[in-house]
Structures are given as structure tokens and as C-alpha cells.
């Protein structure tokens, strides 16, 4: 896993930097707490090094939940940003509201480093109490032989992979 602090098991957000939010660990997950009111993104960036140009990578995370006055209207997702953190290479969003969900995206490396970005977008109006919690970030190279997984993983298989795997698995 190239995201070396993706499970926050050490109780810190070391390596992550926040924009328009403060970062903390609450119940083992990273919390992005809004520090600004109004519409816009609250983001946490993590630098990723050691990519191989031309290799396809899969990035996964869990949105644990959200709260605060504006949480019901917020949309959470992840972005892959270039090495200068100035443009988006891949993104996914769509986990809306206060509930949790899985966020997955894939991209092919064009540089040897990039940024992993967790984000939530919404209109916090006059509210700085809204937050979103993320956990279980995975950033792994896919096998060169083809798609992974070959069939949809079950809920238990997905978590077994993200919790314990150090290499990609193929499911037949």
C-alpha cells in the first residue's frame, strides 16, 4: 500500500495536509472538519511516491460517515492529483449524505509521484461544524495480466483484501 498512513492506526494524520478543514483522527478514521463557511471543497492531500509510469493503480477508501448541519447535502470522493498537485488525473465521487460507502478509482501513472486527495463538497453556508470521516485508504498497483478482480469481490473479500493484503489477488 503506497498510502502509508491510510488506516490512521497510529492515531494521527501524519503526512496528510488539509485545505479549508482541520484534520484529526476520531474513532480510528480521519475527520475533515470544515473551517470555512460557504460552498466549496474541503480536502486532505497525501503525497504518493514510487509510482511506475505506465502501470495502472487502484485507489480505494471508505467514507465512514458525515455530520453537522450541512452533511446531508455533501458529496464525498477521492481524486488523484499530479505531482505538482495542480491538476486532477482521476476522480470519483457520489457518496452523498451522512451515510458511509466505498470509493474506488483507477488510473495509469504518467509520473513517478502524485497526490491522493480525499474531499467533500457542499454548501456549509454559515456552518463550520460539518465534517466527513474517511478511513482504509489503499493505493496499489494492479497486476499487468488484466483486470482485478476478475469477478466482483464479496463484502468480506473486499475487507479481507484491504485489511491484510500486501499483494494484489485475482478472484476466479
PDB file of C-alpha atoms in Angstrom:
ATOM      1  CA  UNK A   1       0.000   0.000   0.000  1.00  0.00           C
ATOM      2  CA  UNK A   2       1.628   3.230  -1.158  1.00  0.00           C
ATOM      3  CA  UNK A   3      -0.603   5.254   1.175  1.00  0.00           C
ATOM      4  CA  UNK A   4       1.494   4.720   4.286  1.00  0.00           C
ATOM      5  CA  UNK A   5      -0.985   6.386   6.655  1.00  0.00           C
ATOM      6  CA  UNK A   6      -4.287   5.245   5.215  1.00  0.00           C
ATOM      7  CA  UNK A   7      -5.770   3.483   8.240  1.00  0.00           C
ATOM      8  CA  UNK A   8      -4.828   6.037  10.928  1.00  0.00           C
ATOM      9  CA  UNK A   9      -3.982   3.197  13.313  1.00  0.00           C
ATOM     10  CA  UNK A  10      -1.292   5.394  14.866  1.00  0.00           C
ATOM     11  CA  UNK A  11      -3.944   7.903  15.883  1.00  0.00           C
ATOM     12  CA  UNK A  12      -2.513  10.709  13.729  1.00  0.00           C
ATOM     13  CA  UNK A  13      -2.972  12.250  10.301  1.00  0.00           C
ATOM     14  CA  UNK A  14       0.798  12.376   9.705  1.00  0.00           C
ATOM     15  CA  UNK A  15       1.584  13.064   6.051  1.00  0.00           C
ATOM     16  CA  UNK A  16      -1.864  14.472   5.250  1.00  0.00           C
ATOM     17  CA  UNK A  17      -2.461  18.210   4.792  1.00  0.00           C
ATOM     18  CA  UNK A  18      -5.878  19.873   4.889  1.00  0.00           C
ATOM     19  CA  UNK A  19      -7.337  22.777   2.940  1.00  0.00           C
ATOM     20  CA  UNK A  20     -10.481  24.525   4.226  1.00  0.00           C
ATOM     21  CA  UNK A  21     -10.639  21.962   7.020  1.00  0.00           C
ATOM     22  CA  UNK A  22      -8.821  20.684  10.074  1.00  0.00           C
ATOM     23  CA  UNK A  23      -7.734  17.059  10.162  1.00  0.00           C
ATOM     24  CA  UNK A  24      -7.990  14.793  13.185  1.00  0.00           C
ATOM     25  CA  UNK A  25      -8.492  11.125  13.997  1.00  0.00           C
ATOM     26  CA  UNK A  26     -11.864  10.274  15.514  1.00  0.00           C
ATOM     27  CA  UNK A  27     -12.728   6.634  16.279  1.00  0.00           C
ATOM     28  CA  UNK A  28      -9.851   5.445  14.069  1.00  0.00           C
ATOM     29  CA  UNK A  29     -10.863   7.465  10.977  1.00  0.00           C
ATOM     30  CA  UNK A  30      -9.606  10.753   9.527  1.00  0.00           C
ATOM     31  CA  UNK A  31     -12.085  13.585  10.065  1.00  0.00           C
ATOM     32  CA  UNK A  32     -12.204  16.583   7.724  1.00  0.00           C
ATOM     33  CA  UNK A  33     -13.900  19.309   9.804  1.00  0.00           C
ATOM     34  CA  UNK A  34     -14.882  22.424   7.853  1.00  0.00           C
ATOM     35  CA  UNK A  35     -13.036  25.612   8.809  1.00  0.00           C
ATOM     36  CA  UNK A  36     -14.790  27.802   6.262  1.00  0.00           C
ATOM     37  CA  UNK A  37     -18.398  28.591   5.516  1.00  0.00           C
ATOM     38  CA  UNK A  38     -19.981  28.602   2.098  1.00  0.00           C
ATOM     39  CA  UNK A  39     -19.830  26.386  -0.957  1.00  0.00           C
ATOM     40  CA  UNK A  40     -16.650  24.608  -1.948  1.00  0.00           C
ATOM     41  CA  UNK A  41     -14.390  21.668  -1.315  1.00  0.00           C
ATOM     42  CA  UNK A  42     -12.756  20.625   1.930  1.00  0.00           C
ATOM     43  CA  UNK A  43      -9.759  18.451   1.043  1.00  0.00           C
ATOM     44  CA  UNK A  44      -6.958  16.388   2.574  1.00  0.00           C
ATOM     45  CA  UNK A  45      -3.903  15.611   0.411  1.00  0.00           C
ATOM     46  CA  UNK A  46      -1.360  12.818   0.870  1.00  0.00           C
ATOM     47  CA  UNK A  47       1.832  12.582  -1.248  1.00  0.00           C
ATOM     48  CA  UNK A  48       2.400   9.263  -3.017  1.00  0.00           C
ATOM     49  CA  UNK A  49       5.871   8.313  -4.301  1.00  0.00           C
ATOM     50  CA  UNK A  50       7.303   5.291  -6.078  1.00  0.00           C
ATOM     51  CA  UNK A  51       4.856   5.041  -8.996  1.00  0.00           C
ATOM     52  CA  UNK A  52       5.920   3.291 -12.194  1.00  0.00           C
ATOM     53  CA  UNK A  53       4.987   5.183 -15.350  1.00  0.00           C
ATOM     54  CA  UNK A  54       2.565   3.155 -17.485  1.00  0.00           C
ATOM     55  CA  UNK A  55       1.349   0.967 -14.594  1.00  0.00           C
ATOM     56  CA  UNK A  56      -2.321   1.010 -13.650  1.00  0.00           C
ATOM     57  CA  UNK A  57      -3.178   1.695  -9.996  1.00  0.00           C
ATOM     58  CA  UNK A  58      -6.361   1.191  -7.997  1.00  0.00           C
ATOM     59  CA  UNK A  59      -7.202   3.584  -5.197  1.00  0.00           C
ATOM     60  CA  UNK A  60      -9.854   2.735  -2.619  1.00  0.00           C
ATOM     61  CA  UNK A  61     -11.201   4.377   0.519  1.00  0.00           C
ATOM     62  CA  UNK A  62     -14.141   4.135   2.871  1.00  0.00           C
ATOM     63  CA  UNK A  63     -16.360   7.052   3.709  1.00  0.00           C
ATOM     64  CA  UNK A  64     -17.325   6.207   7.264  1.00  0.00           C
ATOM     65  CA  UNK A  65     -19.957   8.907   7.681  1.00  0.00           C
ATOM     66  CA  UNK A  66     -20.598  12.616   7.978  1.00  0.00           C
ATOM     67  CA  UNK A  67     -22.236  15.020  10.384  1.00  0.00           C
ATOM     68  CA  UNK A  68     -23.014  18.636  11.106  1.00  0.00           C
ATOM     69  CA  UNK A  69     -25.635  20.986   9.769  1.00  0.00           C
ATOM     70  CA  UNK A  70     -24.660  20.627   6.094  1.00  0.00           C
ATOM     71  CA  UNK A  71     -23.710  16.933   5.989  1.00  0.00           C
ATOM     72  CA  UNK A  72     -26.920  15.747   4.330  1.00  0.00           C
ATOM     73  CA  UNK A  73     -26.082  17.702   1.165  1.00  0.00           C
ATOM     74  CA  UNK A  74     -22.331  16.998   0.999  1.00  0.00           C
ATOM     75  CA  UNK A  75     -20.770  14.709  -1.621  1.00  0.00           C
ATOM     76  CA  UNK A  76     -17.548  12.836  -0.812  1.00  0.00           C
ATOM     77  CA  UNK A  77     -14.941  11.391  -3.136  1.00  0.00           C
ATOM     78  CA  UNK A  78     -11.261  10.875  -3.930  1.00  0.00           C
ATOM     79  CA  UNK A  79      -9.024  12.475  -6.547  1.00  0.00           C
ATOM     80  CA  UNK A  80      -5.615  11.569  -7.893  1.00  0.00           C
ATOM     81  CA  UNK A  81      -3.656  14.779  -8.476  1.00  0.00           C
ATOM     82  CA  UNK A  82      -0.449  15.253 -10.465  1.00  0.00           C
ATOM     83  CA  UNK A  83       2.981  15.615  -8.806  1.00  0.00           C
ATOM     84  CA  UNK A  84       2.625  19.416  -8.680  1.00  0.00           C
ATOM     85  CA  UNK A  85      -0.869  18.986  -7.134  1.00  0.00           C
ATOM     86  CA  UNK A  86      -2.183  21.359  -9.811  1.00  0.00           C
ATOM     87  CA  UNK A  87      -4.476  19.122 -11.904  1.00  0.00           C
ATOM     88  CA  UNK A  88      -6.670  16.052 -11.459  1.00  0.00           C
ATOM     89  CA  UNK A  89      -5.653  12.795 -13.161  1.00  0.00           C
ATOM     90  CA  UNK A  90      -8.577  10.661 -11.939  1.00  0.00           C
ATOM     91  CA  UNK A  91     -11.519  11.194  -9.638  1.00  0.00           C
ATOM     92  CA  UNK A  92     -14.649   9.648  -8.299  1.00  0.00           C
ATOM     93  CA  UNK A  93     -17.450  10.992  -6.154  1.00  0.00           C
ATOM     94  CA  UNK A  94     -21.036  10.278  -5.468  1.00  0.00           C
ATOM     95  CA  UNK A  95     -21.203   9.176  -1.828  1.00  0.00           C
ATOM     96  CA  UNK A  96     -23.730  11.781  -0.743  1.00  0.00           C
ATOM     97  CA  UNK A  97     -25.230  12.492   2.652  1.00  0.00           C
ATOM     98  CA  UNK A  98     -24.440  11.272   6.134  1.00  0.00           C
ATOM     99  CA  UNK A  99     -24.057   7.542   5.413  1.00  0.00           C
ATOM    100  CA  UNK A 100     -20.950   5.580   4.543  1.00  0.00           C
ATOM    101  CA  UNK A 101     -19.787   3.894   1.377  1.00  0.00           C
ATOM    102  CA  UNK A 102     -16.858   2.676  -0.722  1.00  0.00           C
ATOM    103  CA  UNK A 103     -14.962   4.939  -3.085  1.00  0.00           C
ATOM    104  CA  UNK A 104     -12.822   3.366  -5.833  1.00  0.00           C
ATOM    105  CA  UNK A 105     -10.957   4.782  -8.832  1.00  0.00           C
ATOM    106  CA  UNK A 106      -8.225   3.598 -11.186  1.00  0.00           C
ATOM    107  CA  UNK A 107      -5.640   5.438 -13.252  1.00  0.00           C
ATOM    108  CA  UNK A 108      -2.457   4.818 -15.221  1.00  0.00           C
ATOM    109  CA  UNK A 109       0.618   6.592 -13.870  1.00  0.00           C
ATOM    110  CA  UNK A 110       2.167   9.254 -16.090  1.00  0.00           C
ATOM    111  CA  UNK A 111       4.570  10.480 -13.389  1.00  0.00           C
ATOM    112  CA  UNK A 112       6.525   8.786 -10.597  1.00  0.00           C
ATOM    113  CA  UNK A 113       4.651  10.653  -7.852  1.00  0.00           C
ATOM    114  CA  UNK A 114       1.227  12.143  -7.269  1.00  0.00           C
ATOM    115  CA  UNK A 115      -1.168  13.235  -4.543  1.00  0.00           C
ATOM    116  CA  UNK A 116      -4.088  11.264  -3.162  1.00  0.00           C
ATOM    117  CA  UNK A 117      -6.913  13.653  -2.269  1.00  0.00           C
ATOM    118  CA  UNK A 118      -9.892  12.947  -0.020  1.00  0.00           C
ATOM    119  CA  UNK A 119     -12.585  15.575  -0.461  1.00  0.00           C
ATOM    120  CA  UNK A 120     -16.092  16.567   0.393  1.00  0.00           C
ATOM    121  CA  UNK A 121     -18.041  19.220  -1.438  1.00  0.00           C
ATOM    122  CA  UNK A 122     -21.070  21.076  -0.276  1.00  0.00           C
ATOM    123  CA  UNK A 123     -22.528  24.330   0.905  1.00  0.00           C
ATOM    124  CA  UNK A 124     -21.782  24.796   4.577  1.00  0.00           C
ATOM    125  CA  UNK A 125     -23.448  28.266   4.437  1.00  0.00           C
ATOM    126  CA  UNK A 126     -22.687  29.772   7.831  1.00  0.00           C
ATOM    127  CA  UNK A 127     -21.702  26.387   9.236  1.00  0.00           C
ATOM    128  CA  UNK A 128     -18.248  25.268  10.347  1.00  0.00           C
ATOM    129  CA  UNK A 129     -19.499  22.206  12.250  1.00  0.00           C
ATOM    130  CA  UNK A 130     -19.880  19.910   9.238  1.00  0.00           C
ATOM    131  CA  UNK A 131     -17.432  17.049   8.719  1.00  0.00           C
ATOM    132  CA  UNK A 132     -16.783  13.854   6.799  1.00  0.00           C
ATOM    133  CA  UNK A 133     -14.830  10.830   8.081  1.00  0.00           C
ATOM    134  CA  UNK A 134     -12.619   8.681   5.804  1.00  0.00           C
ATOM    135  CA  UNK A 135     -10.648   5.505   6.508  1.00  0.00           C
ATOM    136  CA  UNK A 136      -8.948   2.489   4.900  1.00  0.00           C
ATOM    137  CA  UNK A 137      -7.136   4.224   2.041  1.00  0.00           C
ATOM    138  CA  UNK A 138      -5.470   1.732  -0.322  1.00  0.00           C
ATOM    139  CA  UNK A 139      -3.189   2.729  -3.204  1.00  0.00           C
ATOM    140  CA  UNK A 140      -1.914  -0.338  -5.078  1.00  0.00           C
ATOM    141  CA  UNK A 141      -0.583  -1.328  -8.477  1.00  0.00           C
ATOM    142  CA  UNK A 142      -2.823  -3.668 -10.457  1.00  0.00           C
ATOM    143  CA  UNK A 143      -1.338  -6.810 -11.981  1.00  0.00           C
ATOM    144  CA  UNK A 144      -0.192  -6.388 -15.578  1.00  0.00           C
ATOM    145  CA  UNK A 145      -2.124  -9.501 -16.673  1.00  0.00           C
ATOM    146  CA  UNK A 146      -5.557  -7.933 -16.688  1.00  0.00           C
ATOM    147  CA  UNK A 147      -8.462  -6.658 -14.706  1.00  0.00           C
ATOM    148  CA  UNK A 148      -8.666  -7.052 -10.954  1.00  0.00           C
ATOM    149  CA  UNK A 149     -10.768  -8.571  -9.596  1.00  0.00           C
ATOM    150  CA  UNK A 150     -11.955 -10.971 -12.306  1.00  0.00           C
ATOM    151  CA  UNK A 151     -15.341 -11.065 -10.610  1.00  0.00           C
ATOM    152  CA  UNK A 152     -16.928  -8.767  -8.124  1.00  0.00           C
ATOM    153  CA  UNK A 153     -15.497  -9.306  -4.661  1.00  0.00           C
ATOM    154  CA  UNK A 154     -17.913 -10.017  -1.860  1.00  0.00           C
ATOM    155  CA  UNK A 155     -18.119  -7.589   1.043  1.00  0.00           C
ATOM    156  CA  UNK A 156     -15.993  -9.921   3.215  1.00  0.00           C
ATOM    157  CA  UNK A 157     -13.410 -10.468   0.464  1.00  0.00           C
ATOM    158  CA  UNK A 158     -13.101  -6.731  -0.134  1.00  0.00           C
ATOM    159  CA  UNK A 159     -12.392  -6.038   3.524  1.00  0.00           C
ATOM    160  CA  UNK A 160     -10.066  -9.034   3.845  1.00  0.00           C
ATOM    161  CA  UNK A 161      -8.076  -7.640   0.907  1.00  0.00           C
ATOM    162  CA  UNK A 162      -7.937  -4.070   2.185  1.00  0.00           C
ATOM    163  CA  UNK A 163      -7.142  -5.101   5.748  1.00  0.00           C
ATOM    164  CA  UNK A 164      -4.482  -7.747   5.173  1.00  0.00           C
ATOM    165  CA  UNK A 165      -3.195  -7.899   1.615  1.00  0.00           C
ATOM    166  CA  UNK A 166       0.269  -6.800   0.598  1.00  0.00           C
ATOM    167  CA  UNK A 167      -0.130  -8.022  -2.978  1.00  0.00           C
ATOM    168  CA  UNK A 168      -2.993  -7.968  -5.416  1.00  0.00           C
ATOM    169  CA  UNK A 169      -5.216 -11.053  -5.595  1.00  0.00           C
ATOM    170  CA  UNK A 170      -7.141 -12.481  -8.518  1.00  0.00           C
ATOM    171  CA  UNK A 171     -10.572 -13.955  -7.919  1.00  0.00           C
ATOM    172  CA  UNK A 172     -11.699 -16.696 -10.277  1.00  0.00           C
TER     173      UNK A 172
END
